[in-house]
Amino acid sequence: MSFISNNPTVSGIKLADPNPTNSNNVNYTVTFNENVSGVDPTDFTLTSTGLMGASITGVTGIDNTYNVSVNTGTGDGILGLNIVDDDSITNSLFVPLGGNGDGNGNFTGETYTVDQTLPTVTFDPVTPDPRNSSVSTIPITFSEPVTGFEIADLSLTQNGVPVPLAGATLSTRNNTNWTLDNLTGLTSSDGNYQLSLTATASGIADVAGNSLNTNASNTWSSDFTLPIASTSLTNINTAGGTNYNFTVTYSDNTAVNVTSLDSNNILVTGPDGKSQPATLVNFTPLGNGTPRAATYSFIPPGDAWDTADNGIYTVQLQAQQVSDTVNNFGVAGNLGTFTVNIAPT
């Protein structure tokens, strides 16, 4: 069918491929209000931001519809196709585009968003690490909005043993910032944890179709075990001693925090309401670790043992005193007793 009007004009320059795109080549559909001839690459110009090397690779078509193929070059950005009228496009009556005169048939076409950069992903670090509490939530951040991300793309291990993510939830507010939630019950015991995202076959991609191709992981250690205190106490049967020394051994599955060892750790109680803190003398070896042997001393009532001091004495660990390096505190309570039994003279 033939279309003839007073002056040929451009009806539209439309995108012929999905947008956004990650393709090296895209197409535009150019339509005119009537059949024209003389349409070739020199009638078009590209506009772009953020792209390098974009070029027109071909023009095909007939009558009033043409296809323009464009190489998108490299980089990410916006790519548009425009007609620059130089009167070389005419209808069957040789009337030029827009009528006589260059530029009066110019037309600005639609634009592609070209994205050739692959998305990346990071986990927010778990803090504190090591820790003595469960991890409830882990934020996951992609470099751009993605689709196809689901729980099945993630895996959790404890000491290398898989932990099913049953009950965990995954949510997002913008497809870039995601949250893995409901992990408390899955991370509530001692161990070295690792959360991993495997990109291969995940189906995770940005809106332009670029697939995630790098894995990500996050590790942390949890320690819920309390340090343990033990001691061996010696009975007193002889008068005259001016102090009582004893050693408490502190053990932990990771390390005793030696900065928590001081003269507030231990209370010694005895008959008739006697009560006195024990003074820390030293501990060995130096530095955090396990076990650590702390030597304490206290002065007998009246400054020296005598028959008035006879009775049973209890050595007690005080609450919130001795901790490990992740701030688990030993349980307050009696560590042992010793007896003072001095015969009268």
mmCIF file of C-alpha atoms in Angstrom:
data_model
loop_
_atom_site.group_PDB
_atom_site.id
_atom_site.type_symbol
_atom_site.label_atom_id
_atom_site.label_comp_id
_atom_site.label_asym_id
_atom_site.label_seq_id
_atom_site.Cartn_x
_atom_site.Cartn_y
_atom_site.Cartn_z
ATOM 1 C CA MET A 1 0.000 0.000 0.000
ATOM 2 C CA SER A 2 1.311 3.473 -0.837
ATOM 3 C CA PHE A 3 1.059 6.425 1.554
ATOM 4 C CA ILE A 4 1.536 9.957 0.179
ATOM 5 C CA SER A 5 1.122 13.203 2.123
ATOM 6 C CA ASN A 6 2.204 16.755 1.672
ATOM 7 C CA ASN A 7 5.480 16.302 3.511
ATOM 8 C CA PRO A 8 6.908 13.018 4.795
ATOM 9 C CA THR A 9 7.557 13.018 8.526
ATOM 10 C CA VAL A 10 8.875 10.626 11.153
ATOM 11 C CA SER A 11 6.095 8.910 13.080
ATOM 12 C CA GLY A 12 8.358 7.408 15.697
ATOM 13 C CA ILE A 13 11.677 5.859 16.683
ATOM 14 C CA LYS A 14 10.763 3.055 19.049
ATOM 15 C CA LEU A 15 12.791 0.509 21.001
ATOM 16 C CA ALA A 16 12.624 -2.920 19.371
ATOM 17 C CA ASP A 17 14.300 -4.863 22.199
ATOM 18 C CA PRO A 18 13.786 -5.226 25.956
ATOM 19 C CA ASN A 19 14.834 -2.258 28.071
ATOM 20 C CA PRO A 20 16.986 -2.040 30.208
ATOM 21 C CA THR A 21 19.435 -4.188 28.279
ATOM 22 C CA ASN A 22 22.836 -5.795 28.703
ATOM 23 C CA SER A 23 23.123 -6.680 25.040
ATOM 24 C CA ASN A 24 26.006 -5.663 22.774
ATOM 25 C CA ASN A 25 23.508 -4.942 20.020
ATOM 26 C CA VAL A 26 20.077 -3.311 20.091
ATOM 27 C CA ASN A 27 17.521 -2.374 17.467
ATOM 28 C CA TYR A 28 15.246 0.578 16.862
ATOM 29 C CA THR A 29 12.088 0.583 14.737
ATOM 30 C CA VAL A 30 11.761 3.774 12.706
ATOM 31 C CA THR A 31 8.422 4.553 11.075
ATOM 32 C CA PHE A 32 7.372 7.321 8.715
ATOM 33 C CA ASN A 33 3.929 8.672 7.901
ATOM 34 C CA GLU A 34 4.325 7.463 4.331
ATOM 35 C CA ASN A 35 6.618 5.375 2.176
ATOM 36 C CA VAL A 36 10.080 6.881 1.810
ATOM 37 C CA SER A 37 13.423 6.033 0.308
ATOM 38 C CA GLY A 38 17.033 7.075 0.790
ATOM 39 C CA VAL A 39 17.147 5.927 4.420
ATOM 40 C CA ASP A 40 20.712 4.949 5.399
ATOM 41 C CA PRO A 41 23.049 5.151 8.422
ATOM 42 C CA THR A 42 24.110 8.712 7.593
ATOM 43 C CA ASP A 43 20.578 9.908 8.378
ATOM 44 C CA PHE A 44 20.922 8.899 12.036
ATOM 45 C CA THR A 45 22.979 9.995 14.983
ATOM 46 C CA LEU A 46 23.476 8.397 18.384
ATOM 47 C CA THR A 47 23.269 10.150 21.714
ATOM 48 C CA SER A 48 24.808 8.493 24.714
ATOM 49 C CA THR A 49 25.992 9.103 28.243
ATOM 50 C CA GLY A 50 28.334 6.717 30.041
ATOM 51 C CA LEU A 51 29.001 4.594 26.943
ATOM 52 C CA MET A 52 32.075 4.411 24.740
ATOM 53 C CA GLY A 53 32.275 3.190 21.145
ATOM 54 C CA ALA A 54 28.557 2.915 20.367
ATOM 55 C CA SER A 55 27.923 2.809 16.619
ATOM 56 C CA ILE A 56 25.226 2.248 14.017
ATOM 57 C CA THR A 57 25.842 -1.105 12.342
ATOM 58 C CA GLY A 58 23.058 -1.310 9.810
ATOM 59 C CA VAL A 59 19.782 -0.024 8.433
ATOM 60 C CA THR A 60 17.230 -2.311 6.791
ATOM 61 C CA GLY A 61 13.633 -1.842 5.732
ATOM 62 C CA ILE A 62 11.259 -0.781 3.036
ATOM 63 C CA ASP A 63 8.325 1.557 2.498
ATOM 64 C CA ASN A 64 7.530 3.352 5.767
ATOM 65 C CA THR A 65 9.207 1.010 8.315
ATOM 66 C CA TYR A 66 12.926 0.567 8.925
ATOM 67 C CA ASN A 67 15.123 -1.210 11.444
ATOM 68 C CA VAL A 68 18.315 0.406 12.729
ATOM 69 C CA SER A 69 20.867 -1.873 14.434
ATOM 70 C CA VAL A 70 23.240 -0.332 16.961
ATOM 71 C CA ASN A 71 26.299 -1.669 18.729
ATOM 72 C CA THR A 72 26.064 -0.464 22.327
ATOM 73 C CA GLY A 73 29.829 -0.195 22.856
ATOM 74 C CA THR A 74 31.220 -0.538 26.347
ATOM 75 C CA GLY A 75 30.164 0.757 29.730
ATOM 76 C CA ASP A 76 26.827 1.576 31.286
ATOM 77 C CA GLY A 77 24.588 4.450 30.329
ATOM 78 C CA ILE A 78 21.816 5.845 28.142
ATOM 79 C CA LEU A 79 21.691 5.271 24.391
ATOM 80 C CA GLY A 80 19.388 7.121 22.017
ATOM 81 C CA LEU A 81 18.840 7.233 18.255
ATOM 82 C CA ASN A 82 17.828 10.428 16.439
ATOM 83 C CA ILE A 83 17.176 11.366 12.812
ATOM 84 C CA VAL A 84 19.165 14.310 11.520
ATOM 85 C CA ASP A 85 17.378 15.578 8.437
ATOM 86 C CA ASP A 86 19.577 16.561 5.483
ATOM 87 C CA ASP A 87 16.815 16.225 2.852
ATOM 88 C CA SER A 88 18.245 12.886 1.644
ATOM 89 C CA ILE A 89 15.089 11.006 2.689
ATOM 90 C CA THR A 90 12.228 11.614 0.243
ATOM 91 C CA ASN A 91 8.825 10.284 -0.671
ATOM 92 C CA SER A 92 7.820 8.972 -4.088
ATOM 93 C CA LEU A 93 7.287 12.549 -5.290
ATOM 94 C CA PHE A 94 10.813 13.427 -4.142
ATOM 95 C CA VAL A 95 9.525 15.666 -1.396
ATOM 96 C CA PRO A 96 12.204 15.619 1.344
ATOM 97 C CA LEU A 97 11.563 14.744 4.963
ATOM 98 C CA GLY A 98 9.830 17.675 6.639
ATOM 99 C CA GLY A 99 9.804 19.583 3.372
ATOM 100 C CA ASN A 100 12.616 21.472 1.759
ATOM 101 C CA GLY A 101 15.416 22.536 4.087
ATOM 102 C CA ASP A 102 17.816 20.673 6.344
ATOM 103 C CA GLY A 103 16.739 19.983 9.903
ATOM 104 C CA ASN A 104 13.007 20.491 9.588
ATOM 105 C CA GLY A 105 12.490 16.718 9.668
ATOM 106 C CA ASN A 106 14.666 16.054 12.717
ATOM 107 C CA PHE A 107 13.290 13.579 15.252
ATOM 108 C CA THR A 108 14.414 12.433 18.716
ATOM 109 C CA GLY A 109 13.916 8.743 19.419
ATOM 110 C CA GLU A 110 13.459 6.660 22.532
ATOM 111 C CA THR A 111 16.455 5.645 24.654
ATOM 112 C CA TYR A 112 17.836 2.390 26.026
ATOM 113 C CA THR A 113 19.319 2.015 29.459
ATOM 114 C CA VAL A 114 22.426 -0.071 28.842
ATOM 115 C CA ASP A 115 23.757 -2.001 31.847
ATOM 116 C CA GLN A 116 26.660 -4.337 31.181
ATOM 117 C CA THR A 117 27.992 -4.442 34.758
ATOM 118 C CA LEU A 118 27.425 -7.631 36.727
ATOM 119 C CA PRO A 119 25.788 -7.238 40.142
ATOM 120 C CA THR A 120 27.818 -7.944 43.277
ATOM 121 C CA VAL A 121 26.758 -8.854 46.805
ATOM 122 C CA THR A 122 28.084 -8.370 50.335
ATOM 123 C CA PHE A 123 26.979 -9.475 53.796
ATOM 124 C CA ASP A 124 27.069 -7.027 56.669
ATOM 125 C CA PRO A 125 29.648 -8.309 59.194
ATOM 126 C CA VAL A 126 28.268 -9.992 62.285
ATOM 127 C CA THR A 127 29.283 -7.954 65.322
ATOM 128 C CA PRO A 128 30.488 -8.516 67.905
ATOM 129 C CA ASP A 129 32.571 -11.462 66.740
ATOM 130 C CA PRO A 130 33.221 -13.643 68.658
ATOM 131 C CA ARG A 131 29.951 -13.300 70.566
ATOM 132 C CA ASN A 132 27.900 -14.862 73.365
ATOM 133 C CA SER A 133 24.464 -14.271 71.859
ATOM 134 C CA SER A 134 22.515 -15.627 68.910
ATOM 135 C CA VAL A 135 22.477 -13.834 65.573
ATOM 136 C CA SER A 136 18.920 -12.915 64.693
ATOM 137 C CA THR A 137 19.330 -10.932 61.472
ATOM 138 C CA ILE A 138 21.943 -10.540 58.736
ATOM 139 C CA PRO A 139 21.616 -7.708 56.171
ATOM 140 C CA ILE A 140 22.583 -8.603 52.593
ATOM 141 C CA THR A 141 23.339 -5.845 50.093
ATOM 142 C CA PHE A 142 23.546 -6.079 46.303
ATOM 143 C CA SER A 143 25.202 -3.409 44.189
ATOM 144 C CA GLU A 144 21.918 -2.843 42.355
ATOM 145 C CA PRO A 145 18.352 -4.198 42.363
ATOM 146 C CA VAL A 146 18.152 -7.905 41.573
ATOM 147 C CA THR A 147 15.540 -10.566 40.995
ATOM 148 C CA GLY A 148 15.643 -14.308 41.570
ATOM 149 C CA PHE A 149 17.129 -14.161 45.082
ATOM 150 C CA GLU A 150 15.606 -16.689 47.496
ATOM 151 C CA ILE A 151 16.427 -18.689 50.646
ATOM 152 C CA ALA A 152 17.591 -21.649 48.554
ATOM 153 C CA ASP A 153 20.546 -19.573 47.337
ATOM 154 C CA LEU A 154 21.893 -19.392 50.906
ATOM 155 C CA SER A 155 23.497 -22.017 53.123
ATOM 156 C CA LEU A 156 24.469 -21.989 56.801
ATOM 157 C CA THR A 157 27.014 -24.240 58.491
ATOM 158 C CA GLN A 158 28.105 -24.705 62.089
ATOM 159 C CA ASN A 159 31.580 -26.175 62.471
ATOM 160 C CA GLY A 160 31.293 -27.265 58.845
ATOM 161 C CA VAL A 161 27.996 -29.107 59.379
ATOM 162 C CA PRO A 162 24.991 -27.843 57.360
ATOM 163 C CA VAL A 163 22.273 -26.100 59.349
ATOM 164 C CA PRO A 164 18.926 -26.103 57.475
ATOM 165 C CA LEU A 165 17.506 -22.602 57.168
ATOM 166 C CA ALA A 166 14.066 -23.830 58.231
ATOM 167 C CA GLY A 167 12.033 -20.921 59.541
ATOM 168 C CA ALA A 168 14.405 -18.258 58.240
ATOM 169 C CA THR A 169 12.861 -15.489 56.151
ATOM 170 C CA LEU A 170 14.172 -13.275 53.377
ATOM 171 C CA SER A 171 12.740 -9.834 52.703
ATOM 172 C CA THR A 172 13.592 -6.658 50.808
ATOM 173 C CA ARG A 173 12.356 -3.115 50.582
ATOM 174 C CA ASN A 174 13.903 -2.243 47.205
ATOM 175 C CA ASN A 175 15.475 -5.425 45.729
ATOM 176 C CA THR A 176 18.916 -4.040 46.617
ATOM 177 C CA ASN A 177 18.866 -4.234 50.415
ATOM 178 C CA TRP A 178 17.732 -7.627 51.707
ATOM 179 C CA THR A 179 17.389 -9.042 55.221
ATOM 180 C CA LEU A 180 17.802 -12.646 56.316
ATOM 181 C CA ASP A 181 15.780 -12.937 59.516
ATOM 182 C CA ASN A 182 14.590 -15.452 62.143
ATOM 183 C CA LEU A 183 18.060 -16.922 62.695
ATOM 184 C CA THR A 184 18.001 -16.891 66.504
ATOM 185 C CA GLY A 185 17.076 -20.534 66.935
ATOM 186 C CA LEU A 186 19.600 -21.598 64.303
ATOM 187 C CA THR A 187 22.607 -19.827 65.852
ATOM 188 C CA SER A 188 22.106 -20.439 69.571
ATOM 189 C CA SER A 189 24.924 -22.870 70.357
ATOM 190 C CA ASP A 190 28.715 -22.800 70.458
ATOM 191 C CA GLY A 191 30.545 -23.008 67.174
ATOM 192 C CA ASN A 192 32.046 -21.423 64.105
ATOM 193 C CA TYR A 193 29.308 -20.323 61.727
ATOM 194 C CA GLN A 194 29.439 -19.539 58.016
ATOM 195 C CA LEU A 195 26.653 -18.102 55.898
ATOM 196 C CA SER A 196 27.265 -18.458 52.161
ATOM 197 C CA LEU A 197 25.586 -17.333 48.964
ATOM 198 C CA THR A 198 26.373 -19.453 45.902
ATOM 199 C CA ALA A 199 25.961 -17.545 42.646
ATOM 200 C CA THR A 200 26.113 -20.510 40.264
ATOM 201 C CA ALA A 201 22.633 -21.550 39.086
ATOM 202 C CA SER A 202 21.063 -19.134 41.576
ATOM 203 C CA GLY A 203 19.114 -17.239 38.939
ATOM 204 C CA ILE A 204 20.034 -13.936 40.603
ATOM 205 C CA ALA A 205 20.286 -11.157 38.016
ATOM 206 C CA ASP A 206 19.833 -7.419 37.689
ATOM 207 C CA VAL A 207 16.963 -5.885 35.722
ATOM 208 C CA ALA A 208 19.105 -5.835 32.568
ATOM 209 C CA GLY A 209 19.734 -9.581 32.810
ATOM 210 C CA ASN A 210 23.317 -9.519 34.098
ATOM 211 C CA SER A 211 23.761 -12.576 36.301
ATOM 212 C CA LEU A 212 25.488 -12.599 39.657
ATOM 213 C CA ASN A 213 28.698 -14.589 39.141
ATOM 214 C CA THR A 214 30.612 -14.157 42.412
ATOM 215 C CA ASN A 215 29.933 -15.942 45.682
ATOM 216 C CA ALA A 216 29.822 -14.302 49.099
ATOM 217 C CA SER A 217 30.214 -15.557 52.657
ATOM 218 C CA ASN A 218 30.113 -14.331 56.231
ATOM 219 C CA THR A 219 31.711 -16.039 59.240
ATOM 220 C CA TRP A 220 31.498 -15.594 62.992
ATOM 221 C CA SER A 221 32.082 -17.526 66.205
ATOM 222 C CA SER A 222 29.625 -17.991 69.063
ATOM 223 C CA ASP A 223 30.502 -19.006 72.607
ATOM 224 C CA PHE A 224 27.755 -19.571 75.164
ATOM 225 C CA THR A 225 29.863 -21.657 77.573
ATOM 226 C CA LEU A 226 30.540 -20.125 80.994
ATOM 227 C CA PRO A 227 33.971 -20.274 82.589
ATOM 228 C CA ILE A 228 34.310 -22.776 85.438
ATOM 229 C CA ALA A 229 36.071 -22.178 88.745
ATOM 230 C CA SER A 230 37.539 -24.867 90.996
ATOM 231 C CA THR A 231 39.777 -24.883 94.080
ATOM 232 C CA SER A 232 41.370 -27.156 96.661
ATOM 233 C CA LEU A 233 41.420 -25.788 100.203
ATOM 234 C CA THR A 234 43.607 -26.733 103.168
ATOM 235 C CA ASN A 235 42.305 -27.002 106.719
ATOM 236 C CA ILE A 236 43.953 -24.987 109.506
ATOM 237 C CA ASN A 237 44.998 -26.854 112.658
ATOM 238 C CA THR A 238 47.805 -24.629 113.913
ATOM 239 C CA ALA A 239 47.529 -21.235 115.569
ATOM 240 C CA GLY A 240 49.556 -18.207 114.618
ATOM 241 C CA GLY A 241 49.266 -17.994 110.838
ATOM 242 C CA THR A 242 48.730 -14.433 109.644
ATOM 243 C CA ASN A 243 47.245 -15.154 106.225
ATOM 244 C CA TYR A 244 45.498 -17.849 104.276
ATOM 245 C CA ASN A 245 46.515 -18.413 100.643
ATOM 246 C CA PHE A 246 44.595 -20.529 98.168
ATOM 247 C CA THR A 247 44.437 -20.974 94.399
ATOM 248 C CA VAL A 248 41.350 -20.946 92.189
ATOM 249 C CA THR A 249 41.697 -22.449 88.716
ATOM 250 C CA TYR A 250 39.508 -20.899 86.025
ATOM 251 C CA SER A 251 38.842 -22.893 82.840
ATOM 252 C CA ASP A 252 36.930 -22.000 79.698
ATOM 253 C CA ASN A 253 36.283 -23.515 76.278
ATOM 254 C CA THR A 254 37.921 -20.473 74.638
ATOM 255 C CA ALA A 255 39.850 -18.195 77.006
ATOM 256 C CA VAL A 256 39.609 -16.640 80.453
ATOM 257 C CA ASN A 257 39.685 -12.840 80.379
ATOM 258 C CA VAL A 258 42.447 -12.101 82.872
ATOM 259 C CA THR A 259 41.396 -8.467 83.191
ATOM 260 C CA SER A 260 38.389 -9.760 85.135
ATOM 261 C CA LEU A 261 40.661 -11.268 87.812
ATOM 262 C CA ASP A 262 40.891 -8.934 90.808
ATOM 263 C CA SER A 263 40.265 -8.642 94.531
ATOM 264 C CA ASN A 264 36.478 -8.528 94.046
ATOM 265 C CA ASN A 265 36.231 -12.103 92.729
ATOM 266 C CA ILE A 266 36.152 -14.082 95.965
ATOM 267 C CA LEU A 267 34.406 -13.689 99.303
ATOM 268 C CA VAL A 268 35.363 -15.816 102.304
ATOM 269 C CA THR A 269 32.680 -16.289 104.973
ATOM 270 C CA GLY A 270 32.988 -17.995 108.357
ATOM 271 C CA PRO A 271 31.310 -18.594 111.690
ATOM 272 C CA ASP A 272 29.656 -15.837 113.655
ATOM 273 C CA GLY A 273 29.018 -13.764 110.526
ATOM 274 C CA LYS A 274 32.646 -13.457 109.531
ATOM 275 C CA SER A 275 32.971 -12.203 105.919
ATOM 276 C CA GLN A 276 35.979 -10.858 104.073
ATOM 277 C CA PRO A 277 37.004 -10.381 100.412
ATOM 278 C CA ALA A 278 40.081 -12.277 99.340
ATOM 279 C CA THR A 279 42.907 -10.264 97.820
ATOM 280 C CA LEU A 280 44.266 -11.328 94.426
ATOM 281 C CA VAL A 281 47.986 -12.046 94.745
ATOM 282 C CA ASN A 282 48.794 -13.140 91.176
ATOM 283 C CA PHE A 283 47.707 -15.363 88.325
ATOM 284 C CA THR A 284 49.560 -17.625 85.932
ATOM 285 C CA PRO A 285 50.254 -17.767 83.107
ATOM 286 C CA LEU A 286 49.975 -14.148 82.008
ATOM 287 C CA GLY A 287 47.549 -13.112 79.273
ATOM 288 C CA ASN A 288 44.169 -14.454 78.252
ATOM 289 C CA GLY A 289 43.857 -18.194 77.864
ATOM 290 C CA THR A 290 42.774 -21.343 79.623
ATOM 291 C CA PRO A 291 43.247 -22.517 82.269
ATOM 292 C CA ARG A 292 44.383 -19.644 84.493
ATOM 293 C CA ALA A 293 45.408 -20.190 88.122
ATOM 294 C CA ALA A 294 44.698 -17.232 90.402
ATOM 295 C CA THR A 295 46.166 -17.091 93.905
ATOM 296 C CA TYR A 296 44.204 -15.234 96.570
ATOM 297 C CA SER A 297 44.974 -14.366 100.177
ATOM 298 C CA PHE A 298 43.024 -13.130 103.157
ATOM 299 C CA ILE A 299 43.979 -12.172 106.696
ATOM 300 C CA PRO A 300 42.429 -14.299 109.482
ATOM 301 C CA PRO A 301 40.023 -12.627 111.897
ATOM 302 C CA GLY A 302 42.062 -10.914 114.596
ATOM 303 C CA ASP A 303 45.067 -10.920 112.223
ATOM 304 C CA ALA A 304 46.185 -14.435 113.212
ATOM 305 C CA TRP A 305 44.542 -17.840 113.571
ATOM 306 C CA ASP A 306 43.546 -18.822 117.098
ATOM 307 C CA THR A 307 40.894 -20.892 118.812
ATOM 308 C CA ALA A 308 38.380 -18.051 118.527
ATOM 309 C CA ASP A 309 38.402 -18.607 114.773
ATOM 310 C CA ASN A 310 37.480 -22.266 114.857
ATOM 311 C CA GLY A 311 34.702 -23.280 112.476
ATOM 312 C CA ILE A 312 33.903 -23.868 108.852
ATOM 313 C CA TYR A 313 34.845 -21.249 106.240
ATOM 314 C CA THR A 314 33.336 -21.029 102.745
ATOM 315 C CA VAL A 315 35.050 -19.655 99.628
ATOM 316 C CA GLN A 316 32.511 -18.085 97.306
ATOM 317 C CA LEU A 317 32.819 -16.851 93.708
ATOM 318 C CA GLN A 318 30.917 -13.573 93.384
ATOM 319 C CA ALA A 319 28.414 -12.791 90.625
ATOM 320 C CA GLN A 320 29.465 -11.017 87.439
ATOM 321 C CA GLN A 321 33.142 -11.196 88.329
ATOM 322 C CA VAL A 322 35.225 -13.662 86.338
ATOM 323 C CA SER A 323 34.506 -13.791 82.602
ATOM 324 C CA ASP A 324 35.789 -15.274 79.392
ATOM 325 C CA THR A 325 36.819 -13.204 76.390
ATOM 326 C CA VAL A 326 33.245 -12.939 75.038
ATOM 327 C CA ASN A 327 31.858 -11.760 78.379
ATOM 328 C CA ASN A 328 30.334 -14.990 79.687
ATOM 329 C CA PHE A 329 30.584 -14.832 83.493
ATOM 330 C CA GLY A 330 31.201 -17.728 85.808
ATOM 331 C CA VAL A 331 28.259 -18.806 87.959
ATOM 332 C CA ALA A 332 28.331 -17.322 91.435
ATOM 333 C CA GLY A 333 28.411 -19.864 94.250
ATOM 334 C CA ASN A 334 30.423 -21.820 96.780
ATOM 335 C CA LEU A 335 33.713 -23.204 95.509
ATOM 336 C CA GLY A 336 34.592 -25.115 98.641
ATOM 337 C CA THR A 337 35.089 -25.040 102.389
ATOM 338 C CA PHE A 338 37.936 -25.419 104.829
ATOM 339 C CA THR A 339 37.877 -25.996 108.583
ATOM 340 C CA VAL A 340 39.784 -24.165 111.278
ATOM 341 C CA ASN A 341 40.246 -26.494 114.243
ATOM 342 C CA ILE A 342 42.911 -25.201 116.622
ATOM 343 C CA ALA A 343 43.233 -27.011 119.894
ATOM 344 C CA PRO A 344 43.119 -24.862 123.046
ATOM 345 C CA THR A 345 46.359 -24.432 124.938
#
